[in-house]
Coordinates of C-alpha atoms and ligand atoms in Angstrom, one line a residue:
I1 CA -27.5 11.5 -11.4
F2 CA -26.9 13.1 -7.8
T3 CA -30.0 15.1 -7.5
K4 CA -32.4 12.3 -6.5
P5 CA -33.2 12.3 -2.8
I6 CA -31.9 9.0 -1.3
N7 CA -34.7 6.4 -0.5
S8 CA -32.9 3.4 0.9
K9 CA -35.7 0.9 -0.6
D10 CA -35.2 2.1 -4.2
F11 CA -31.5 0.6 -4.1
L12 CA -32.6 -2.8 -3.1
Q13 CA -35.4 -3.1 -5.3
C14 CA -32.9 -2.0 -8.1
M15 CA -30.5 -4.7 -7.1
A16 CA -33.3 -7.4 -6.8
S17 CA -34.7 -6.4 -10.2
K18 CA -31.5 -6.5 -12.0
F19 CA -29.6 -9.3 -10.2
S20 CA -30.4 -10.4 -6.5
T21 CA -30.1 -9.0 -3.2
A22 CA -28.5 -12.2 -1.6
N23 CA -25.3 -10.6 -1.1
V24 CA -26.6 -7.2 -0.2
Y25 CA -26.1 -6.2 3.8
T26 CA -28.0 -3.7 5.2
K27 CA -27.4 -2.0 8.6
E28 CA -30.2 -4.0 10.0
S29 CA -28.5 -7.4 8.8
T30 CA -26.7 -9.5 11.6
L31 CA -23.7 -9.7 9.5
Y32 CA -23.4 -6.2 8.8
S33 CA -21.1 -5.1 11.5
S34 CA -18.6 -8.0 11.6
L35 CA -18.6 -7.6 7.4
L36 CA -17.5 -4.1 8.1
L37 CA -15.1 -4.5 10.8
K38 CA -13.5 -7.5 9.4
S39 CA -11.1 -6.4 6.9
Q40 CA -10.2 -2.8 8.1
K41 CA -6.9 -2.4 9.3
N42 CA -6.9 1.1 11.0
P43 CA -9.6 0.8 13.3
R44 CA -9.3 4.4 14.3
W45 CA -11.6 5.2 11.7
L46 CA -14.6 3.2 13.1
N47 CA -15.4 5.7 15.9
S48 CA -15.3 8.7 13.5
T49 CA -18.0 11.0 13.5
L50 CA -16.5 12.7 10.3
A51 CA -17.6 9.9 8.0
F52 CA -20.8 7.7 7.2
K53 CA -20.8 3.9 7.2
P54 CA -21.9 2.4 4.3
L55 CA -25.9 2.3 3.8
Y56 CA -25.2 -1.4 2.4
I57 CA -22.2 -3.6 2.0
V58 CA -22.5 -5.6 -1.2
T59 CA -20.1 -8.8 -1.6
P60 CA -20.2 -9.7 -5.0
S61 CA -19.4 -13.2 -6.2
Q62 CA -19.1 -12.5 -9.8
E63 CA -18.2 -9.5 -12.0
P64 CA -21.9 -8.8 -13.3
E65 CA -22.9 -8.3 -10.0
I66 CA -20.5 -5.4 -9.6
G67 CA -21.8 -3.8 -12.7
V68 CA -25.2 -4.0 -11.5
T69 CA -24.3 -2.5 -8.1
V70 CA -22.5 0.3 -9.9
L71 CA -25.7 1.0 -11.9
C72 CA -28.1 1.1 -9.1
S73 CA -26.0 3.0 -6.8
R74 CA -25.6 5.6 -9.6
E75 CA -29.5 5.6 -10.3
H76 CA -30.4 6.2 -6.6
G77 CA -27.7 9.0 -6.1
L78 CA -25.1 6.8 -3.9
Q79 CA -21.4 6.7 -3.9
V80 CA -19.6 3.6 -3.9
R81 CA -16.3 2.5 -2.3
V82 CA -14.4 -0.5 -3.1
R83 CA -12.4 -2.3 -0.8
S84 CA -10.0 -5.3 -1.6
G85 CA -7.9 -5.7 1.6
G86 CA -9.1 -2.9 3.8
H87 CA -5.4 -1.6 4.3
D88 CA -6.0 1.9 3.2
Y89 CA -4.2 4.5 5.6
E90 CA -7.0 6.7 5.9
G91 CA -10.0 4.2 5.7
L92 CA -11.1 5.6 2.3
S93 CA -12.0 2.1 1.0
Y94 CA -14.7 1.7 3.8
L95 CA -15.8 5.3 4.7
S96 CA -17.2 8.3 3.3
R97 CA -18.2 11.8 3.8
A98 CA -21.3 11.0 1.4
H99 CA -24.0 8.2 1.4
F100 CA -22.5 5.1 -0.2
V101 CA -22.5 1.5 -0.8
L102 CA -19.6 -0.4 -0.1
I103 CA -18.3 -3.2 -2.5
D104 CA -16.4 -5.5 -0.5
L105 CA -14.5 -8.0 -3.0
V106 CA -13.7 -10.6 -0.1
H107 CA -15.6 -13.3 -2.4
L108 CA -13.5 -12.5 -5.5
R109 CA -10.1 -14.0 -4.5
E110 CA -9.6 -17.0 -7.2
I111 CA -6.0 -17.4 -8.2
R112 CA -5.3 -19.2 -11.7
I113 CA -1.5 -19.9 -12.3
N114 CA -0.2 -21.0 -15.4
M115 CA 3.3 -22.6 -14.8
E116 CA 3.8 -23.0 -18.6
D117 CA 4.3 -19.2 -19.5
Q118 CA 4.7 -18.1 -15.6
T119 CA 1.8 -16.0 -15.5
L120 CA -1.3 -15.9 -13.3
W121 CA -4.8 -14.3 -12.9
V122 CA -5.4 -13.0 -9.5
Q123 CA -8.8 -11.4 -8.4
S124 CA -8.5 -8.4 -6.5
G125 CA -9.9 -9.5 -3.3
A126 CA -7.2 -11.9 -2.7
T127 CA -4.4 -11.0 -0.5
L128 CA -0.7 -11.0 -0.9
G129 CA -0.2 -13.7 1.5
E130 CA -2.8 -15.9 -0.6
L131 CA -0.9 -15.2 -3.8
Y132 CA 2.4 -15.7 -2.3
Y133 CA 1.2 -19.2 -0.6
N134 CA -0.4 -20.3 -3.8
I135 CA 2.8 -19.4 -5.9
A136 CA 4.9 -21.3 -3.6
Q137 CA 2.5 -24.2 -3.7
R138 CA 3.1 -24.5 -7.3
S139 CA 6.8 -23.7 -7.5
S140 CA 9.9 -22.9 -5.7
T141 CA 11.6 -20.8 -8.2
Y142 CA 8.9 -18.1 -9.3
G143 CA 7.5 -15.4 -7.1
F144 CA 6.6 -11.8 -7.7
P145 CA 7.9 -8.6 -6.4
A146 CA 5.1 -6.9 -4.0
G147 CA 4.7 -5.6 -0.2
V148 CA 5.7 -7.3 2.8
C149 CA 2.5 -7.5 4.7
P150 CA 0.6 -10.6 3.8
T151 CA -3.1 -9.3 4.6
V152 CA -2.8 -6.4 2.0
G153 CA -5.4 -6.7 -0.7
V154 CA -4.2 -7.3 -4.2
G155 CA -6.8 -4.8 -5.4
G156 CA -5.5 -1.5 -3.9
H157 CA -1.9 -2.4 -3.6
I158 CA -1.3 -3.3 -7.3
S159 CA -3.3 -0.5 -8.6
G160 CA -1.1 2.0 -6.1
G161 CA 2.3 0.5 -7.6
G162 CA 3.4 -2.0 -4.9
L163 CA 6.9 -1.8 -3.3
G164 CA 8.6 -4.6 -1.7
V165 CA 11.7 -6.5 -1.2
L166 CA 12.1 -7.4 -4.8
T167 CA 11.6 -4.1 -6.1
R168 CA 15.6 -3.3 -6.4
K169 CA 15.7 -6.5 -8.6
Y170 CA 12.4 -6.3 -10.4
G171 CA 10.8 -3.1 -9.8
L172 CA 7.1 -2.9 -8.7
V173 CA 4.4 -5.6 -9.0
A174 CA 2.8 -3.0 -11.2
D175 CA 5.5 -3.2 -13.6
H176 CA 4.5 -6.7 -14.1
V177 CA 0.9 -6.6 -14.8
M178 CA 0.2 -7.6 -18.4
D179 CA -3.7 -7.4 -18.3
A180 CA -6.6 -6.2 -15.9
R181 CA -10.3 -6.4 -15.8
L182 CA -12.2 -3.6 -14.7
V183 CA -15.9 -2.8 -14.2
D184 CA -16.7 0.8 -15.5
V185 CA -19.2 3.5 -14.9
N186 CA -21.5 2.0 -17.0
G187 CA -21.3 -1.4 -15.4
R188 CA -19.3 -2.8 -18.5
V189 CA -16.3 -5.4 -18.0
L190 CA -13.4 -4.2 -19.8
D191 CA -10.1 -6.1 -20.3
R192 CA -6.9 -4.4 -21.6
K193 CA -8.0 -4.2 -25.1
L194 CA -11.4 -3.0 -24.4
M195 CA -10.3 -0.3 -21.7
G196 CA -7.2 0.8 -24.1
E197 CA -3.6 1.7 -23.0
E198 CA -4.5 4.8 -21.4
L199 CA -6.6 3.6 -18.8
F200 CA -4.5 0.3 -18.4
W201 CA -1.5 2.7 -17.8
A202 CA -3.6 4.7 -15.4
V203 CA -4.6 1.7 -13.0
R204 CA -0.9 0.8 -12.7
G205 CA 0.2 3.2 -10.0
G206 CA -2.5 5.7 -10.2
G207 CA -5.0 3.8 -8.0
G208 CA -8.0 2.1 -9.1
A209 CA -10.6 3.9 -7.3
S210 CA -10.8 6.8 -9.5
F211 CA -11.5 4.8 -12.4
G212 CA -13.7 1.8 -11.8
V213 CA -13.7 -1.6 -9.8
I214 CA -10.7 -3.7 -10.8
T215 CA -11.9 -7.5 -10.4
A216 CA -8.7 -9.1 -11.3
W217 CA -5.1 -8.7 -12.6
K218 CA -2.8 -10.9 -15.2
I219 CA 0.7 -10.9 -13.5
K220 CA 3.9 -12.1 -15.0
M221 CA 6.0 -14.0 -12.4
V222 CA 9.5 -13.4 -11.9
P223 CA 12.3 -16.0 -11.2
V224 CA 13.8 -16.3 -7.7
P225 CA 16.4 -18.8 -6.5
L226 CA 15.9 -22.0 -4.6
T227 CA 17.8 -20.5 -1.8
V228 CA 17.8 -17.0 -0.5
T229 CA 19.4 -15.5 2.7
V230 CA 18.0 -13.1 5.1
F231 CA 19.4 -11.2 8.2
T232 CA 18.7 -8.5 10.5
V233 CA 21.4 -6.7 12.6
H234 CA 20.3 -4.3 15.4
K235 CA 22.3 -1.2 16.5
T236 CA 21.2 1.4 19.1
L237 CA 22.5 4.9 19.0
E238 CA 24.8 4.1 21.6
Q239 CA 26.1 1.2 19.6
G240 CA 26.8 3.5 16.7
A241 CA 23.6 3.2 14.7
N242 CA 23.8 6.7 13.4
K243 CA 27.3 6.1 11.5
L244 CA 25.8 2.8 9.8
V245 CA 22.7 4.6 8.8
D246 CA 24.7 7.2 7.2
R247 CA 26.8 4.8 5.5
W248 CA 23.8 2.9 4.2
Q249 CA 22.5 6.3 2.7
Q250 CA 25.6 6.3 0.7
I251 CA 25.3 2.8 -0.7
A252 CA 22.0 1.3 -0.3
D253 CA 20.5 2.3 -3.9
K254 CA 24.1 1.3 -5.7
L255 CA 24.3 -2.1 -4.0
P256 CA 23.8 -5.3 -6.4
D257 CA 20.3 -5.6 -7.4
D258 CA 20.3 -8.9 -5.6
L259 CA 20.4 -7.1 -2.4
F260 CA 17.7 -5.4 -0.4
I261 CA 18.7 -3.9 3.1
R262 CA 16.0 -1.8 4.6
I263 CA 16.2 0.1 8.0
I264 CA 13.3 0.2 10.5
V265 CA 14.1 2.7 13.4
Q266 CA 12.2 2.3 16.6
N267 CA 12.2 3.0 20.0
V268 CA 13.5 0.1 22.4
G269 CA 14.0 -0.2 26.3
G270 CA 12.0 2.1 29.0
G271 CA 9.1 0.6 30.9
S272 CA 9.6 -1.3 34.3
Y273 CA 12.9 -3.3 33.9
G274 CA 15.2 -0.2 34.0
V275 CA 16.7 -0.4 30.6
K276 CA 17.7 2.7 29.2
K277 CA 15.2 4.0 26.6
T278 CA 16.7 4.4 23.4
V279 CA 16.3 4.4 19.4
Q280 CA 17.5 1.3 17.7
A281 CA 18.0 0.8 13.9
S282 CA 17.5 -2.5 12.6
F283 CA 19.0 -3.6 9.1
N284 CA 16.7 -5.9 7.6
S285 CA 17.9 -7.6 4.4
M286 CA 17.2 -10.1 1.9
F287 CA 19.9 -11.4 -0.6
L288 CA 18.9 -13.4 -3.9
G289 CA 21.8 -16.3 -3.2
N290 CA 23.5 -18.2 -0.4
V291 CA 25.2 -16.9 2.6
Q292 CA 28.6 -17.3 1.4
S293 CA 27.8 -15.1 -1.6
L294 CA 26.3 -12.5 0.9
I295 CA 29.2 -12.3 3.2
S296 CA 31.6 -11.6 0.3
V297 CA 29.3 -9.0 -1.1
M298 CA 29.1 -7.3 2.5
E299 CA 32.6 -7.6 3.3
L300 CA 33.5 -5.6 -0.1
I301 CA 30.6 -2.9 0.0
F302 CA 29.5 -2.5 3.5
P303 CA 32.2 -4.2 5.8
E304 CA 31.2 -1.5 8.8
M305 CA 28.1 -3.7 9.4
E306 CA 30.3 -6.7 10.3
V307 CA 27.7 -9.2 9.1
G308 CA 29.0 -12.9 9.6
A309 CA 27.4 -16.2 9.0
K310 CA 25.9 -16.1 12.5
D311 CA 23.6 -13.1 11.6
C312 CA 22.3 -15.0 8.3
K313 CA 19.9 -17.6 7.3
E314 CA 19.4 -19.2 4.3
V315 CA 15.5 -19.9 3.6
S316 CA 13.3 -20.6 0.5
W317 CA 11.7 -17.6 -1.0
I318 CA 8.3 -18.3 0.7
E319 CA 10.0 -18.6 4.0
S320 CA 11.5 -15.1 3.3
I321 CA 7.9 -13.8 2.8
L322 CA 7.2 -15.1 6.4
Y323 CA 10.5 -13.6 7.8
F324 CA 9.7 -10.2 6.5
A325 CA 6.3 -10.4 7.7
G326 CA 7.5 -10.9 11.2
H327 CA 6.7 -14.5 12.1
P328 CA 9.0 -16.5 13.9
S329 CA 11.3 -19.2 12.5
G330 CA 9.3 -22.6 11.8
T331 CA 5.9 -20.6 11.3
S332 CA 3.7 -22.7 9.1
R333 CA 3.3 -21.0 5.7
E334 CA -0.5 -21.4 6.1
V335 CA -0.4 -18.4 8.4
L336 CA -0.3 -16.6 5.2
L337 CA -4.0 -17.5 4.6
D338 CA -4.9 -15.8 7.7
R339 CA -6.6 -12.6 5.9
D340 CA -7.5 -11.0 9.5
H341 CA -4.1 -11.7 11.4
Q342 CA -4.0 -9.3 14.3
L343 CA -0.6 -8.7 14.0
Y344 CA -1.3 -5.9 11.4
K345 CA -3.8 -4.1 13.0
S346 CA -3.4 -0.9 15.0
Y347 CA -4.4 2.6 15.4
F348 CA -2.1 4.5 13.4
K349 CA -1.1 7.6 11.4
A350 CA 1.9 7.5 8.6
K351 CA 3.4 9.9 6.2
S352 CA 5.9 9.3 3.6
D353 CA 8.9 11.0 1.6
F354 CA 11.4 10.2 -1.1
V355 CA 14.9 11.1 -0.7
N356 CA 17.2 12.3 -3.4
Q357 CA 20.4 13.5 -1.4
I358 CA 22.1 12.1 1.7
I359 CA 20.3 13.4 4.8
P360 CA 23.0 14.9 7.0
E361 CA 23.7 12.5 9.9
T362 CA 22.9 15.3 12.5
A363 CA 19.4 15.8 11.1
L364 CA 18.5 12.1 11.6
Q365 CA 20.1 12.2 15.0
Q366 CA 17.5 14.8 15.7
A367 CA 14.6 12.9 14.2
W368 CA 15.5 10.0 16.2
E369 CA 15.6 11.9 19.3
R370 CA 12.4 13.3 18.6
Q371 CA 10.9 9.6 18.5
L372 CA 11.5 8.9 22.1
Q373 CA 8.6 11.8 22.8
V374 CA 6.2 9.0 21.9
D375 CA 6.0 5.3 22.9
E376 CA 5.6 3.7 19.6
A377 CA 7.0 5.1 16.6
Y378 CA 8.8 3.9 13.3
M379 CA 11.0 5.3 10.5
V380 CA 11.1 2.7 7.8
M381 CA 13.9 3.5 5.3
E382 CA 13.4 1.5 2.3
P383 CA 16.2 1.3 -0.7
L384 CA 15.5 2.2 -4.4
G385 CA 18.0 2.2 -7.2
G386 CA 18.4 -1.1 -9.2
M387 CA 15.7 -1.9 -11.7
M388 CA 13.9 1.2 -10.5
N389 CA 16.5 3.5 -12.1
H390 CA 16.1 1.7 -15.5
I391 CA 12.2 2.6 -15.7
P392 CA 11.2 5.9 -17.0
E393 CA 8.9 8.0 -14.7
T394 CA 6.2 7.8 -17.4
Q395 CA 6.2 4.4 -17.8
L396 CA 3.4 3.8 -15.2
A397 CA 1.4 6.2 -13.4
F398 CA 3.6 5.4 -10.6
P399 CA 6.5 8.0 -10.9
H400 CA 9.1 7.6 -8.5
R401 CA 12.0 6.1 -10.3
G402 CA 15.6 7.1 -10.8
G403 CA 17.1 9.8 -8.7
N404 CA 15.5 8.6 -5.5
L405 CA 17.8 7.1 -3.0
Y406 CA 15.1 5.7 -0.9
N407 CA 11.7 6.4 0.5
I408 CA 10.8 6.8 4.2
Q409 CA 7.9 6.1 6.0
Y410 CA 7.1 7.8 9.5
I411 CA 4.4 5.8 11.3
V412 CA 3.1 6.5 14.9
K413 CA 0.9 4.3 16.8
W414 CA -1.4 4.4 19.9
K415 CA -3.1 1.8 21.8
V416 CA -6.5 3.5 22.8
N417 CA -8.9 4.7 20.5
E418 CA -9.5 8.4 22.2
A419 CA -9.6 11.5 20.2
E420 CA -7.1 13.1 22.7
E421 CA -4.6 10.2 22.0
A422 CA -5.3 10.2 18.1
R423 CA -4.8 14.3 18.1
R424 CA -1.4 14.1 20.1
H425 CA 0.1 11.2 18.0
I426 CA -1.1 12.8 14.8
H427 CA 0.4 16.2 15.7
W428 CA 3.6 14.6 16.8
V429 CA 3.9 12.6 13.3
R430 CA 3.1 15.8 11.5
M431 CA 5.9 17.8 13.4
L432 CA 8.3 15.0 12.4
H433 CA 7.5 15.5 8.8
A434 CA 7.6 19.1 8.8
F435 CA 11.3 18.8 10.6
M436 CA 12.3 16.7 7.7
S437 CA 11.2 18.8 4.9
P438 CA 14.6 20.6 4.3
Y439 CA 16.1 17.1 3.6
V440 CA 13.8 15.3 1.3
S441 CA 12.4 15.7 -2.4
K442 CA 11.1 19.1 -3.2
S443 CA 9.1 21.0 -5.9
P444 CA 7.1 19.0 -5.1
R445 CA 7.9 17.2 -2.0
T446 CA 6.7 13.8 -3.0
A447 CA 4.9 10.8 -1.6
Y448 CA 3.6 7.3 -2.1
F449 CA 0.0 6.9 -3.1
N450 CA -0.2 3.3 -1.4
Y451 CA 0.9 5.3 1.9
R452 CA -2.2 7.5 1.7
D453 CA -2.0 10.8 3.5
L454 CA -4.9 13.1 3.4
D455 CA -3.0 15.8 5.1
L456 CA -1.5 16.3 1.7
G457 CA -5.0 17.7 0.4
I458 CA -8.6 16.6 -0.1
N459 CA -11.2 16.9 -2.5
G460 CA -14.6 18.7 -1.8
N461 CA -17.5 16.6 -0.6
N462 CA -19.6 16.7 -3.9
G463 CA -16.7 15.9 -6.3
T464 CA -16.4 19.8 -7.0
T465 CA -12.7 20.0 -6.6
S466 CA -10.9 21.5 -9.8
Y467 CA -8.3 19.9 -11.6
L468 CA -6.2 23.0 -10.4
E469 CA -6.9 22.3 -6.7
A470 CA -6.2 18.5 -6.9
R471 CA -2.9 19.4 -8.6
V472 CA -1.7 20.5 -5.2
W473 CA -1.7 16.8 -3.8
G474 CA -2.1 15.1 -7.0
T475 CA 1.6 16.2 -8.2
K476 CA 2.9 14.9 -4.8
Y477 CA 1.8 11.5 -5.5
F478 CA 2.0 11.3 -9.4
K479 CA 4.5 14.3 -10.3
N480 CA 4.1 15.1 -14.0
N481 CA 1.5 12.1 -14.6
F482 CA -1.3 13.5 -12.7
E483 CA -2.4 15.6 -15.6
R484 CA -2.1 12.3 -17.9
L485 CA -4.2 10.5 -15.1
A486 CA -6.8 13.3 -15.1
K487 CA -7.2 13.1 -18.9
A488 CA -7.6 9.1 -18.6
K489 CA -10.2 9.5 -15.9
R490 CA -12.2 12.2 -18.1
R491 CA -12.4 9.5 -20.8
I492 CA -13.8 6.7 -18.7
D493 CA -15.6 8.6 -16.2
P494 CA -16.4 12.1 -17.1
S495 CA -19.1 12.4 -14.6
N496 CA -16.8 11.8 -11.9
F497 CA -19.0 9.1 -10.4
F498 CA -15.9 7.1 -8.8
R499 CA -14.8 9.8 -6.4
D500 CA -13.4 10.1 -3.0
E501 CA -11.3 12.4 -0.9
Q502 CA -8.3 11.8 -3.1
S503 CA -9.4 10.6 -6.2
I504 CA -8.3 12.2 -9.5
P505 CA -10.9 14.9 -11.2
P506 CA -11.5 14.5 -14.8
F507 CA -9.7 17.0 -17.0
G508 CA -8.8 18.1 -20.4
Ligands
FDA601 P1 -8.1 -1.1 0.7 O1 -9.3 -2.2 0.2 O2 -8.5 -0.3 1.8 O3 -8.0 -0.1 -0.7 C1 -7.2 1.1 -1.0 C2 -7.6 1.9 -1.9 O4 -7.4 1.2 -3.1 C3 -9.0 2.5 -1.8 O5 -9.1 3.7 -2.2 C4 -9.8 1.3 -2.6 O6 -11.1 2.0 -2.6 C5 -9.1 1.2 -3.6 N1 -9.3 -0.1 -4.3 C6 -9.2 -1.3 -3.6 N2 -9.4 -2.4 -4.4 C7 -9.8 -1.9 -5.5 C8 -10.2 -2.3 -6.8 N3 -10.5 -3.8 -6.8 N4 -10.7 -1.7 -7.8 C9 -10.6 -0.1 -7.6 N5 -10.1 0.4 -6.6 C10 -9.8 -0.6 -5.4 N6 2.3 -1.1 0.3 C11 3.5 -1.2 -0.3 O7 3.8 -1.0 -1.4 N7 4.6 -2.1 0.1 C12 4.4 -2.6 1.6 O8 5.4 -3.2 1.9 C13 3.3 -2.3 2.3 N8 3.0 -2.8 3.5 C14 2.0 -2.6 4.1 C15 1.5 -2.8 5.5 C16 0.4 -2.7 6.2 C17 0.1 -3.3 7.6 C18 -0.5 -1.7 5.6 C19 -1.6 -1.2 6.4 C20 -0.5 -1.1 4.2 C21 1.2 -1.5 3.5 N9 1.0 -1.1 2.4 C22 2.2 -1.4 1.6 C23 0.2 0.0 1.9 C24 -0.9 -0.8 0.9 O9 -0.1 -1.2 -0.3 C25 -1.9 0.1 0.4 O10 -2.6 0.6 1.6 C26 -2.9 -0.5 -0.6 O11 -3.7 0.3 -0.9 C27 -3.9 -1.7 0.2 O12 -4.8 -2.3 -0.8 P2 -5.9 -2.9 0.0 O13 -6.5 -3.5 -1.2 O14 -5.3 -3.7 1.2 O15 -6.7 -1.8 0.6

């Protein structure tokens, strides 16, 4: 199917004969550029000469249109890329090294909530913000555990796992998926029953892009209290951040499941005001209860932080979503419906680790001193433990469960889209990652698939990568689940039509 020369008219004729071209945009269409640019979150990819831009962008409004797009793409030697929220760290949802059709699910955003059994169906093109908002409009006591950034798409996020503030209490969002709908390589729409349990297992944590186009998810909501408490305590190195982070490492995964405390380490000061440039650790927390109970817990378990009522704020669960998303107090919840909020767009490169033993204080201190070499860098440390310890590694394709204390994300950002700027910052974050290697998980050194990192390894251009080659990066994301994922892939897509730089090759 990949041998036919590409004739750009053939694809359009195919779409016209089988469905319609009403939602197909060519490079000549006036809307092409704005559609391509709109939902991508890492604009560093857009000047990339290493990749092609899509020959066509299709914005389907119903499932059969996706099936036809897949069939016409196959017929005419084109690959497809699927985009839901466009947050892929390496731009894989909208760029490719091969000629391709971009299926952008921006019109598939329906959310149907059933409060009787506390379930919902959400189409993949919806954002987390849209979903959070819609749930809160229906109930103050139900939510779901997922990521903190409201513009993240449901499609990519859930298929990669989905970590967030409620993870210690309830696990991943993927742990609460009850059903899914997927368009396969033959254009068929499969639900859980039709796709079978192996494929249903694979798309919960193994990423969707290797298996088909996931159009919708059925999720069981989880209870949240009417009032939750949030706080953020900032400490610079000079104020003893190091000692507190060290203490946090000892307890963060063992805290009561209702308590989530993550750490964001970033540079502060410098600039023209004569304030000394230093590193600050922000302890950013949510507790599923009121202030009084939180303070009692903190006094007992983490007195060194000296959290008092003045640091805390009682809010509703939906207000806590706005808080973690970085919106100032009083921001209307309607901001969650803004899919293109500029707050979350930047030139960046990120890498990730899982940590299963305490990192020596001196090593962390040295990592933060490195941070001062660049203007904008973050180390985000998110606690695990709690419910994550009770779910076996093989339950879903996402394997990073018990035994991990926390995960770290290293993020570097820059302001100007110039090759030299990108090169310098990417080199810096790679060096930091290399520096951390003695202190984090080993054999394999693991990483979170949703924090995509092409440095871990990439497939060959034409889908020629063998299972053994892909295993090098695959086991970092999926540990021993990688083999099972490759077998599920063989069953659903043996010709490896759905492929990209880090898709799972068929095996077995
Ligand atoms: P995008 O549309 O770019 O897709 C990502 C990948 O999934 C691509 O390979 C794409 O082809 C595939 N895909 C998307 N939709 C699909 C579908 N319907 N069917 C099949 N394949 C599909 N993560 C986390 O766990 N917790 C967090 O708090 C955050 N926070 C966060 C903040 C910011 C600013 C960013 C940029 C990212 C995060 N993430 C995160 C990471 C996020 O979960 C990850 O990038 C997701 O893959 C994004 O999903 P989108 O649909 O937005 O991405």
